[in-house]
Short mmCIF file of C-alpha atoms in Angstrom, two decimals:
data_model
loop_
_atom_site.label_atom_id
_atom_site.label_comp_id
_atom_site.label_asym_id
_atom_site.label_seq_id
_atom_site.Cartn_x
_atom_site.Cartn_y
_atom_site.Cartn_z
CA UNK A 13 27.35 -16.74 2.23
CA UNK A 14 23.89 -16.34 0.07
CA UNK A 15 23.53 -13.77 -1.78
CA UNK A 16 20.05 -14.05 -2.06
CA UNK A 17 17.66 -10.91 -0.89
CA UNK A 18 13.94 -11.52 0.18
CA UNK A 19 12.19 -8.48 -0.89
CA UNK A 20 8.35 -8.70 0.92
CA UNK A 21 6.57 -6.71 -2.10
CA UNK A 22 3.70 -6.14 -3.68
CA UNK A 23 4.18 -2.23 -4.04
CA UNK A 24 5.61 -0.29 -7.55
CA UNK A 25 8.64 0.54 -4.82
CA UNK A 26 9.10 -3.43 -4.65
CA UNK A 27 9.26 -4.24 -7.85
CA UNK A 28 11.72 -1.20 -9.38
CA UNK A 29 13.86 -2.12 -6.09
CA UNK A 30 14.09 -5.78 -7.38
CA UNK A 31 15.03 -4.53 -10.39
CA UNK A 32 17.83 -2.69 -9.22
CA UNK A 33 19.01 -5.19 -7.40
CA UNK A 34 18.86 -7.88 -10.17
CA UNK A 35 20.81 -5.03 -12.38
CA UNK A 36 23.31 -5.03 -9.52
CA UNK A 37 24.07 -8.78 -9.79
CA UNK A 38 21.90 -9.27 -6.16
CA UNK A 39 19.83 -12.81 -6.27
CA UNK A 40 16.53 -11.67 -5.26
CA UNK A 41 13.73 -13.46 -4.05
CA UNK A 42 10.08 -11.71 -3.79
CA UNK A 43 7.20 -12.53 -1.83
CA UNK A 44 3.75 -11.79 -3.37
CA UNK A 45 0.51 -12.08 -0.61
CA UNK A 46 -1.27 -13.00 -3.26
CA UNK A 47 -4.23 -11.19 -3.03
CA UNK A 48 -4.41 -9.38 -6.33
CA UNK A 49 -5.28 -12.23 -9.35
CA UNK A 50 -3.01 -11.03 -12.01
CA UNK A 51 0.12 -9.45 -9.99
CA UNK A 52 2.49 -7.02 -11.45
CA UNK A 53 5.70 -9.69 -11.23
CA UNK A 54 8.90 -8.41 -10.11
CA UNK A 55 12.30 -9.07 -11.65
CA UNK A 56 14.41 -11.99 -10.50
CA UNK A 57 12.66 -15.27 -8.76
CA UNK A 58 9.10 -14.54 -7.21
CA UNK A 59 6.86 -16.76 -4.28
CA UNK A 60 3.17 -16.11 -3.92
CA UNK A 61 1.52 -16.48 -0.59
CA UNK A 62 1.57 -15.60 3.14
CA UNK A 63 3.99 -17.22 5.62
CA UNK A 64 1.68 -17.87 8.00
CA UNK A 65 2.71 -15.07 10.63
CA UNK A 66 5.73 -14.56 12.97
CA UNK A 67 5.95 -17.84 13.52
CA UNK A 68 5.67 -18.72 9.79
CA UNK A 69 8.06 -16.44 8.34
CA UNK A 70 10.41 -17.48 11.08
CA UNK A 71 10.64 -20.79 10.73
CA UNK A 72 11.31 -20.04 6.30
CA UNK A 73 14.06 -18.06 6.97
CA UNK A 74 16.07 -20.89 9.11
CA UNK A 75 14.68 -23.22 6.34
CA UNK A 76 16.10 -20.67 2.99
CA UNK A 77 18.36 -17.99 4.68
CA UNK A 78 19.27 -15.46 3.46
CA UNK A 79 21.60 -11.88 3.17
CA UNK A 80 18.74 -9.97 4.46
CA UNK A 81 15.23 -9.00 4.30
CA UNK A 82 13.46 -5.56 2.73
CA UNK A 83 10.14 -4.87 3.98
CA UNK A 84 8.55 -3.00 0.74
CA UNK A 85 4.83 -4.11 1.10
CA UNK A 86 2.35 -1.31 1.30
CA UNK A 87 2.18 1.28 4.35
CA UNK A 88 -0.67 -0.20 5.31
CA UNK A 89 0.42 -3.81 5.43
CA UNK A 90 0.94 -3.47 9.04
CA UNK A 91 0.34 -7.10 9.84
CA UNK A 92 3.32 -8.89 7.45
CA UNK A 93 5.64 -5.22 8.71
CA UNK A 94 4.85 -6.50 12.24
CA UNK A 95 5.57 -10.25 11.53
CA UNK A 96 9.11 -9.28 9.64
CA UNK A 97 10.39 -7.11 12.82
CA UNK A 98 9.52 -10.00 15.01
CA UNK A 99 11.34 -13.02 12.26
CA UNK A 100 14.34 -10.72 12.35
CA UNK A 101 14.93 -10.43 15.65
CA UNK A 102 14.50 -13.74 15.98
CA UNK A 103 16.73 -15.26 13.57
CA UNK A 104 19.27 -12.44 13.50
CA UNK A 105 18.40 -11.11 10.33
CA UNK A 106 19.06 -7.53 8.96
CA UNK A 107 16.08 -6.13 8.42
CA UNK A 108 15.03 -2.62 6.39
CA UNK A 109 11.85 -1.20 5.84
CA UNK A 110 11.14 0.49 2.46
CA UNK A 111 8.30 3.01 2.90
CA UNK A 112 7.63 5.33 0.17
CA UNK A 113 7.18 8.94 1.96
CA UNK A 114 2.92 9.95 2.89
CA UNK A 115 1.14 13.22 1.04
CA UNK A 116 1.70 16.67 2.34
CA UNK A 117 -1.05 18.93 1.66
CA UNK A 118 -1.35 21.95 -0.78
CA UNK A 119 -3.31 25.57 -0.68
CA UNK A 120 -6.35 24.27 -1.54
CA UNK A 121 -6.68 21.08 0.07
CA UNK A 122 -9.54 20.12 2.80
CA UNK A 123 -7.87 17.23 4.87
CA UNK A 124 -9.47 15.48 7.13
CA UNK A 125 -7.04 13.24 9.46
CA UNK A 126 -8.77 10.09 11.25
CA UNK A 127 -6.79 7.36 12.87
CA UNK A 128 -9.00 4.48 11.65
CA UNK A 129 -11.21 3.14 9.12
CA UNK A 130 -14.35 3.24 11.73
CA UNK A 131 -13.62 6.95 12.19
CA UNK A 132 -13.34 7.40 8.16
CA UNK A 133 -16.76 6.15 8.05
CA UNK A 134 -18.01 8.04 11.11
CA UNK A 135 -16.45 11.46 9.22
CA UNK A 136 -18.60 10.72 5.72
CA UNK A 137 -21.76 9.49 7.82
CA UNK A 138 -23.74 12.45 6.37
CA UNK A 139 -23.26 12.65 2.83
CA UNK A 140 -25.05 11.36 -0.13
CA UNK A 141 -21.91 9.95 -2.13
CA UNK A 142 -18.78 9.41 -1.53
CA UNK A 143 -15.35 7.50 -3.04
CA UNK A 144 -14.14 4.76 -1.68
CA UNK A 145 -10.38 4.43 -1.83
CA UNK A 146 -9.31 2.34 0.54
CA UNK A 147 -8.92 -0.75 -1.00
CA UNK A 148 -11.35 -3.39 -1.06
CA UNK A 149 -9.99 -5.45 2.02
CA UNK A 150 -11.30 -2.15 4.06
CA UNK A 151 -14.76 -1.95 3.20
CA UNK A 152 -16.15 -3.46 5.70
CA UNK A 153 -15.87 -0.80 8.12
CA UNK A 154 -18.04 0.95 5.47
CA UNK A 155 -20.72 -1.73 5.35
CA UNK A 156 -23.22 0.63 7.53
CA UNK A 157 -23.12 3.76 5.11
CA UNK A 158 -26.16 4.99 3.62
CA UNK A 159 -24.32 7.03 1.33
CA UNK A 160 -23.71 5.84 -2.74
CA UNK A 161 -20.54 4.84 -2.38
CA UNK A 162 -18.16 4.62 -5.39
CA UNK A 163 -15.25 1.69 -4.91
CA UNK A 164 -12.81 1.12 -7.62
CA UNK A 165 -10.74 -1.53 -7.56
CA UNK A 166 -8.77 -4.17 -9.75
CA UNK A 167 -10.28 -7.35 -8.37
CA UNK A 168 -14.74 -7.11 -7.42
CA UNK A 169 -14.59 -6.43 -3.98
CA UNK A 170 -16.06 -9.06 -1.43
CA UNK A 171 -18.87 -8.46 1.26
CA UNK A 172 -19.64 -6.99 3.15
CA UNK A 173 -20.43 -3.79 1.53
CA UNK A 174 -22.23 -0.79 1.69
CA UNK A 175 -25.99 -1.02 0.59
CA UNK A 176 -25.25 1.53 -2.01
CA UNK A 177 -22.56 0.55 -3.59
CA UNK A 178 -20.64 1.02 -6.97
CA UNK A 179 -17.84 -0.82 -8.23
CA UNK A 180 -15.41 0.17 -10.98
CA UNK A 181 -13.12 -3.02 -11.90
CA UNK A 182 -10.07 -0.55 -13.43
CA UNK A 183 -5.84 -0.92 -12.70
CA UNK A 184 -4.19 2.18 -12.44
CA UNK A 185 -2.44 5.06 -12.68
CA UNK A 186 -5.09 7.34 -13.16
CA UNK A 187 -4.80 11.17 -14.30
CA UNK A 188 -6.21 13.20 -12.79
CA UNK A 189 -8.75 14.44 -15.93
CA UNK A 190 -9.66 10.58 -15.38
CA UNK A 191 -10.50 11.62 -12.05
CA UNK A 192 -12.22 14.38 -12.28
CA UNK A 193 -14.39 12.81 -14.89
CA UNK A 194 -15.48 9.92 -12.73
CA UNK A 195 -16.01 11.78 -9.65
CA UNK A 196 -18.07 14.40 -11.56
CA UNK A 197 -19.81 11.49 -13.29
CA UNK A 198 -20.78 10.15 -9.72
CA UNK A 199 -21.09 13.33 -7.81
CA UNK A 200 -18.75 12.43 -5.18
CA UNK A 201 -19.21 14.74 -2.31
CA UNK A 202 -15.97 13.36 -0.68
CA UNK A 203 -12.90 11.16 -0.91
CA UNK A 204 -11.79 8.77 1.93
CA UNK A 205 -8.49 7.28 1.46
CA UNK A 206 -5.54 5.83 3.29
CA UNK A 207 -2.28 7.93 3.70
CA UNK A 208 -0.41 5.92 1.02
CA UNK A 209 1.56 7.87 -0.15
CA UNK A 210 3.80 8.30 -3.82
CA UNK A 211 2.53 9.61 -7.12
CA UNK A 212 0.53 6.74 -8.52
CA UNK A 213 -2.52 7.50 -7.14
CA UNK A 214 -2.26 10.96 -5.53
CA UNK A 215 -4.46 12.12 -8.69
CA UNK A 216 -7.35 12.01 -6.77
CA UNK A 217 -6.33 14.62 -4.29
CA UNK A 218 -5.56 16.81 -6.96
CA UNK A 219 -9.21 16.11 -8.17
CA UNK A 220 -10.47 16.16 -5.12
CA UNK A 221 -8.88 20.50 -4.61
CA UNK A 222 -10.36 21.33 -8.39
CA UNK A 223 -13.44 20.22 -7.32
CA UNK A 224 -13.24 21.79 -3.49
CA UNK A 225 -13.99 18.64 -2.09
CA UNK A 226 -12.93 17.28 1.05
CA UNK A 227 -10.46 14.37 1.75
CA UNK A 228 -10.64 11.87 4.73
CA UNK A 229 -7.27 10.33 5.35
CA UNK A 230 -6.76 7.65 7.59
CA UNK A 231 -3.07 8.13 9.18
CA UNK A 232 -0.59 5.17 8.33
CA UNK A 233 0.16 2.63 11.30
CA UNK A 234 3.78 3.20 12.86
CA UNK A 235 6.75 0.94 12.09
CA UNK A 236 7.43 -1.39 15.04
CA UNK A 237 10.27 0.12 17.12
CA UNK A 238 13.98 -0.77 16.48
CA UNK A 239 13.26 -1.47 12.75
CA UNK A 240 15.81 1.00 9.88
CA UNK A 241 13.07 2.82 7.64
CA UNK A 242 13.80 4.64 4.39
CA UNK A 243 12.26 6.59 1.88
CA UNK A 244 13.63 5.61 -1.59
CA UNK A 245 14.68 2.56 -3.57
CA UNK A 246 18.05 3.67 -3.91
CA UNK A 247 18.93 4.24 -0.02
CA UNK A 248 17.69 0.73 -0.13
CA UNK A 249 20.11 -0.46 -2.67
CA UNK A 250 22.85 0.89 -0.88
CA UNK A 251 21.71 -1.11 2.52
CA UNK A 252 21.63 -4.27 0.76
CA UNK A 253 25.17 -3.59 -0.87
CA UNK A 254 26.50 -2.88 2.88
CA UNK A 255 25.07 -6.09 3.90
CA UNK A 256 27.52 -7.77 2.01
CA UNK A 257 30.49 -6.53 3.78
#
């Protein structure tokens, strides 16, 4: 039987649990979208590109099978978490998603729950400037904001975009004096953001209570039904090592 683990990654969780795996002697396989032009590259052997859906990843995994698939792309990747639970059950495959736990709030915070990136923009519809931080595939829900709107990103973002807008090309982690500097520098009257989740870029929320700003955070998408979730990269080690008996 292979021994080979496809890990679908693109997160820092991905890419320390294919290096625990590798350490453990686990031939691991990682699947990049592609989307970013200069990745962050994994240990062990790496692909780059969709699968082309359900129906796409399906038909690779009777074509390269393997032990079993991890799920470790972002909590927002709802699409490729969707296609994986549907591949699985259809070839049989184990199956785990690896989803990094979302924020809690703290005494201080001002957080603003919405269910979607329409209702983001509908909460931040009256203010002058506001940070963007919901990656630059998400911006178009944004496009109608008369707002300044501050995006940072790694790659220039792509229309369409807010008439006001202004892009930061930077990588993180960011501190948060890093923060605070930029979104004093801008004047940011609020923070929209995704309910990612983990501490490389919850420095903005701590920014975002020094300054007494509110937060608008869109709730994550829920992991199709049936599907084995857990929180760290070690509970996911120890799945993959069960696999093999």
């Amino acid at each position: 039987m292979t021994r080979r683990v496809l890990v679908l990654g693109g997160t820092g969780e991905a890419r320390q649990l294919a290096a625990a795996l590798v350490d453990d002697g686990v031939d691991v396989l990682s699947s990049l979208a592609g989307r970013v032009a200069d990745p962050r590259l994994p240990a062990g052997a790496v692909r780059v590109g969709g699968f082309g859906g359900a129906a796409g990843l399906t038909a690779w995994l009777h074509a390269h099978p393997v032990r079993a698939v991890v799920d470790v792309t972002h909590p927002f990747a709802s699409t490729m978490t969707a296609s994986a639970a549907t591949a699985a059950e259809r070839t049989g495959m184990p199956l785990l998603r690896l989803q990094r736990p979302g924020w809690a709030p703290e005494p201080g915070d001002d957080w603003r729950w919405v269910d979607s990136m329409e209702q983001a923009a509908a909460a931040v519809a009256g203010l002058g400037s506001v940070f963007l931080t919901t990656g630059r595939k998400s911006l178009d829900a944004f496009a109608g904001l008369p707002a300044r709107c501050l995006v940072r990103s790694v790659d220039p973002p792509e229309p369409p975009l807010p008439e006001r807008t202004v892009v930061v090309l930077a990588r993180g982690p960011f501190t948060v004096e890093e923060e605070l500097a930029l979104m004093r520098e801008h004047g940011v009257e609020a923070v929209v953001s995704k309910d990612s989740g983990g501490a490389m870029t919850a420095a903005k929320l701590t920014a975002a209570r020094v300054l007494g700003i509110p937060v608008v955070l869109v709730r994550r998408p829920p992991v199709p039904e049936g599907v084995p979730v857990v929180g760290t990269v070690e509970e996911a080690v120890a799945w993959v090592r069960a696999q093999a008996g």
